[in-house]
Short mmCIF file of C-alpha atoms in Angstrom, two decimals:
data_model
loop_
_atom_site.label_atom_id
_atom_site.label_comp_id
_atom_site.label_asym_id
_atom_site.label_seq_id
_atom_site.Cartn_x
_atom_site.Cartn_y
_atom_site.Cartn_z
CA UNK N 1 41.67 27.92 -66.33
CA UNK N 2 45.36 28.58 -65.65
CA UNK N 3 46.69 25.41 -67.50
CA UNK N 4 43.80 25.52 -70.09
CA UNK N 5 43.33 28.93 -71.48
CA UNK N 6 47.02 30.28 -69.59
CA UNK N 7 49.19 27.44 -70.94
CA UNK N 8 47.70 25.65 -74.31
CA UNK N 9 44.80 28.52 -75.72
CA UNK N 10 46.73 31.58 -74.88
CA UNK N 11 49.79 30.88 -74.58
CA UNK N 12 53.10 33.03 -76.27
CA UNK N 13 55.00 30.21 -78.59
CA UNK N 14 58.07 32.73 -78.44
CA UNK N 15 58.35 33.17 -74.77
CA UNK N 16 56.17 29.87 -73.31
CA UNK N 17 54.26 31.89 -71.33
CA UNK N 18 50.92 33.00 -71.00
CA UNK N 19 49.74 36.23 -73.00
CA UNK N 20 47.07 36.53 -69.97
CA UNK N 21 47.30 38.61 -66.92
CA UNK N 22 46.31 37.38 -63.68
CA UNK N 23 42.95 39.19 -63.37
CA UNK N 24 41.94 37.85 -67.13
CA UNK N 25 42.64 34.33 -65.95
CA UNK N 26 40.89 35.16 -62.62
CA UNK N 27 38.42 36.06 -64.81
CA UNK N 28 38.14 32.91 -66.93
CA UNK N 29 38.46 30.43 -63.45
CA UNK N 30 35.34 32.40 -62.41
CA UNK N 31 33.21 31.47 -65.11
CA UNK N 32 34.02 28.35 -65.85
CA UNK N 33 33.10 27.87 -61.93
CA UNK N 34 29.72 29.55 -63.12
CA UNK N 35 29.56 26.97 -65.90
CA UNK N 36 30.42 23.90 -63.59
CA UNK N 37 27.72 25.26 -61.20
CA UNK N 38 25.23 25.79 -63.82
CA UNK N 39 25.69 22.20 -65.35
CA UNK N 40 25.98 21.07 -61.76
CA UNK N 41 22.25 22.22 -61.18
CA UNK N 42 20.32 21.85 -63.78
CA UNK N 43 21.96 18.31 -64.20
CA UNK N 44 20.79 17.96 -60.00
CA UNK N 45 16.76 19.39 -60.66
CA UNK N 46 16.99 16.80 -63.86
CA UNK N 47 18.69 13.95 -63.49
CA UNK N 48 19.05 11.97 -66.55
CA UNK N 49 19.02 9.05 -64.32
CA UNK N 50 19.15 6.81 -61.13
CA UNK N 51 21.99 7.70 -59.04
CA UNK N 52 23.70 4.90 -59.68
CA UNK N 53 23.77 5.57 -63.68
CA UNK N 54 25.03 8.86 -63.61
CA UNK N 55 28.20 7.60 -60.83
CA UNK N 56 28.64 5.56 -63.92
CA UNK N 57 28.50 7.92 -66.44
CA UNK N 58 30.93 10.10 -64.53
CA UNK N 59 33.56 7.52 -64.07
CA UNK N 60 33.36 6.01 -67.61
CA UNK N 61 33.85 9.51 -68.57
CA UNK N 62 36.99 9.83 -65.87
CA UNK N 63 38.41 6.61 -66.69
CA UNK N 64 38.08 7.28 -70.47
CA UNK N 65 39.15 10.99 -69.98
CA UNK N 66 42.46 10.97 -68.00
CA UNK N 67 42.94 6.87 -66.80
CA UNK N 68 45.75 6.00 -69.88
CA UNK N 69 47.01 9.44 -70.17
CA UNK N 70 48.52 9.40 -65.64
CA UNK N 71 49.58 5.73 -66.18
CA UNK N 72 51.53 6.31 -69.53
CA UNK N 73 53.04 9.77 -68.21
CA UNK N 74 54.06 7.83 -65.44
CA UNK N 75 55.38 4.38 -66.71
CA UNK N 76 56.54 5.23 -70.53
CA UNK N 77 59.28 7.87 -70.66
CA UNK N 78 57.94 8.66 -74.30
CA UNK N 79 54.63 9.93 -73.36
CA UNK N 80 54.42 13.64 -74.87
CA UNK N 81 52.32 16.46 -73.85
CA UNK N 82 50.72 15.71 -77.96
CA UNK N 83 50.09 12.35 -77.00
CA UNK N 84 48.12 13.22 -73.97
CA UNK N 85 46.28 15.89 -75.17
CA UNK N 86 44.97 13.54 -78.20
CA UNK N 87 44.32 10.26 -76.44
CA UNK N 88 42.16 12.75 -73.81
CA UNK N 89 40.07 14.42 -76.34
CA UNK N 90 39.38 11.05 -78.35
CA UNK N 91 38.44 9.27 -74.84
CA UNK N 92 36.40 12.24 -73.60
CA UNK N 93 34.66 12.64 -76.94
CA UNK N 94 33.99 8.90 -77.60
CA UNK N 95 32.31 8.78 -74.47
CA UNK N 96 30.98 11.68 -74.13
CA UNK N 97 28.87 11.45 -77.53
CA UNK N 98 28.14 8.29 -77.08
CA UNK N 99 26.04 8.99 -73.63
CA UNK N 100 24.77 11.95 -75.08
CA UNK N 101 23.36 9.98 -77.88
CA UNK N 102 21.76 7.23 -76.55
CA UNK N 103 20.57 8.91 -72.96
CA UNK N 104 19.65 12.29 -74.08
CA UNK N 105 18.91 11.94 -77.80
CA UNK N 106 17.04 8.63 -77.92
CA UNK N 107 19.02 6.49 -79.47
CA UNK N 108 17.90 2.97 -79.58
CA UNK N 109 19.53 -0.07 -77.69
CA UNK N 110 19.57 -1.90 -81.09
CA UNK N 111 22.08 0.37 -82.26
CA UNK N 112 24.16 0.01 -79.24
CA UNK N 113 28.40 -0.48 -79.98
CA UNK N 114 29.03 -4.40 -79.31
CA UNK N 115 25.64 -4.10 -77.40
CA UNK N 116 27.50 -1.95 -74.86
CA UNK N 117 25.09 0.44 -73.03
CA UNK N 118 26.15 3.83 -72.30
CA UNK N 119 26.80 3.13 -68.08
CA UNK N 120 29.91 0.68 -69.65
CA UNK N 121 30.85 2.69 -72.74
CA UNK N 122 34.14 3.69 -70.58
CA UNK N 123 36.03 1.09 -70.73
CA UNK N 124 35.87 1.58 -74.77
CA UNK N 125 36.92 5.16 -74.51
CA UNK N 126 39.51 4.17 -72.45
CA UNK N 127 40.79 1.82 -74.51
CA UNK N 128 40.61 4.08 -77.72
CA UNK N 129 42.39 6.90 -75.44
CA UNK N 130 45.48 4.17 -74.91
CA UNK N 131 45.52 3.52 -78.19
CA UNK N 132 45.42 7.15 -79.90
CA UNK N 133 47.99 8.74 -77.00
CA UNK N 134 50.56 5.67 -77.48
CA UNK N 135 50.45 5.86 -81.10
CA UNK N 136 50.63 9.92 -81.14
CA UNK N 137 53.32 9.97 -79.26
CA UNK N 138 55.48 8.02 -81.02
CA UNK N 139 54.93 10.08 -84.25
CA UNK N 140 55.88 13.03 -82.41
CA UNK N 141 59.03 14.46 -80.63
CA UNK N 142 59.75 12.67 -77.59
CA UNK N 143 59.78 14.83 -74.59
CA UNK N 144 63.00 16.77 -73.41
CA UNK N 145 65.40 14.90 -71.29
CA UNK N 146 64.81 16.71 -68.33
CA UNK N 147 61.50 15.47 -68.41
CA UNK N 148 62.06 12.04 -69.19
CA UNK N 149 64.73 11.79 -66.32
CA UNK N 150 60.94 13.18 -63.94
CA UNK N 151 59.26 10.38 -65.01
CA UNK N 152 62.40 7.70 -64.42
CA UNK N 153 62.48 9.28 -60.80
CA UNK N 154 58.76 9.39 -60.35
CA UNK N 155 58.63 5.41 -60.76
CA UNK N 156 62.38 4.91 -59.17
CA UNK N 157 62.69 7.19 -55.90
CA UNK N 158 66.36 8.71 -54.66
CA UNK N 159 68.14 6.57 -51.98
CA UNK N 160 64.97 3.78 -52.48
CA UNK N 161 67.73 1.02 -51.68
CA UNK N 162 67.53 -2.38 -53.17
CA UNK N 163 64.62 -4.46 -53.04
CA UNK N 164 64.98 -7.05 -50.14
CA UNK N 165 63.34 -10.55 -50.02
CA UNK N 166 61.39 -10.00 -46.48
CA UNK N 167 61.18 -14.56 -46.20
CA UNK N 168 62.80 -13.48 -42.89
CA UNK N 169 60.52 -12.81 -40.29
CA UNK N 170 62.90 -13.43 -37.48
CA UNK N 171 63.67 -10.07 -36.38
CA UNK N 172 60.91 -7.87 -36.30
CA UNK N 173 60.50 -4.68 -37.33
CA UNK N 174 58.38 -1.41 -38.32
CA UNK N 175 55.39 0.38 -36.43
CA UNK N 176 54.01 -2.69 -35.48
CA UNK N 177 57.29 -4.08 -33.34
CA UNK N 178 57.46 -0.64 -31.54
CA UNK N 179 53.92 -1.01 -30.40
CA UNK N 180 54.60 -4.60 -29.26
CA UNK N 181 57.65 -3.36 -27.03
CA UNK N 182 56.08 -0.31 -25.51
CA UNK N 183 53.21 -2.50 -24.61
CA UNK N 184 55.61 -5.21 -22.92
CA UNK N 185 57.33 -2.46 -21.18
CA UNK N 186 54.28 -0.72 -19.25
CA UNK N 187 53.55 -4.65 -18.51
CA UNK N 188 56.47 -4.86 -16.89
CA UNK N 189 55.59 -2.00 -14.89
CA UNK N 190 52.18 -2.72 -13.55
#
């Protein structure tokens, strides 16, 4: 509710901040927890499905929801908040309307997309979410500097070093040498 309603529905385009107070957005976490519970429930007394459908629905629906939008934030330096924000709504809606469809409103199997069924529809939406949030955000501003130079440290760390060619197994190294030793040493002992 903070990001959502605090940072994108009511937020101040003078200032960049939110135009709600902290008990309002208490407020709005609250119910949307109410909401989430609700859905939760009624979803849990009837399922619209074998257990093993509905883990698919869910992770078609998270793969096709926010899968493109972390690995383009994180390996393209021109990924834009605009970009995101559209390649997540065409993923989630894709897929989303496309389960509700054929699961909930009887659609037939006939009519299916590519003769996908709605367990693999995913993959679709998360192709149509790379597609929509690459292309959006390169008609848009590219993001400030400052957050371009996040993303180049994000996938390059400070004080990583060089990359080393590890052929050389000669001298031995890491957790698994120190266990070796202290294990020769109380050896030694006994």
């Amino acid at each position: 509710s903070h990001d959502l309603m605090g940072q994108v529905i009511f937020r101040d385009p003078e200032t960049g901040k939110s135009k709600l107070n902290e008990k309002t957005e208490l407020m709005w976490a609250r119910v949307s927890a109410v909401v989430a519970i609700c859905v939760a429930g009624y979803l849990g007394i009837n399922p619209p499905g074998f257990v093993a459908q509905v883990v698919a629905f869910a992770f078609g629906l998270a793969a096709a929801a926010f899968f493109p939008t972390i690995i383009l934030g994180i390996f393209d330096k021109r990924m834009n908040k605009e970009g995101a924000i559209a390649g997540i709504i065409t993923g989630l809606v894709f897929t989303f309307g496309y389960i509700i469809y054929f699961v909930f409103l009887g659609g037939s199997k006939e009519d299916y997309f590519l003769g996908i069924a709605p367990t693999g529809i995913g993959t679709v939406g998360t192709i149509l979410h790379l597609i929509v949030a690459f292309v959006v955000s390169r008609m848009t501003p590219e993001p400030p500097q400052e957050i371009q130079e996040l993303v180049e440290s994000i996938r390059l760390p400070n004080n990583a070093g060089e990359a080393h060619d590890h052929q050389n197994i000669s001298q031995p190294s890491g957790w698994l040498f120190v266990i070796q030793k202290k294990r020769r040493k109380k050896r030694k002992k006994k």
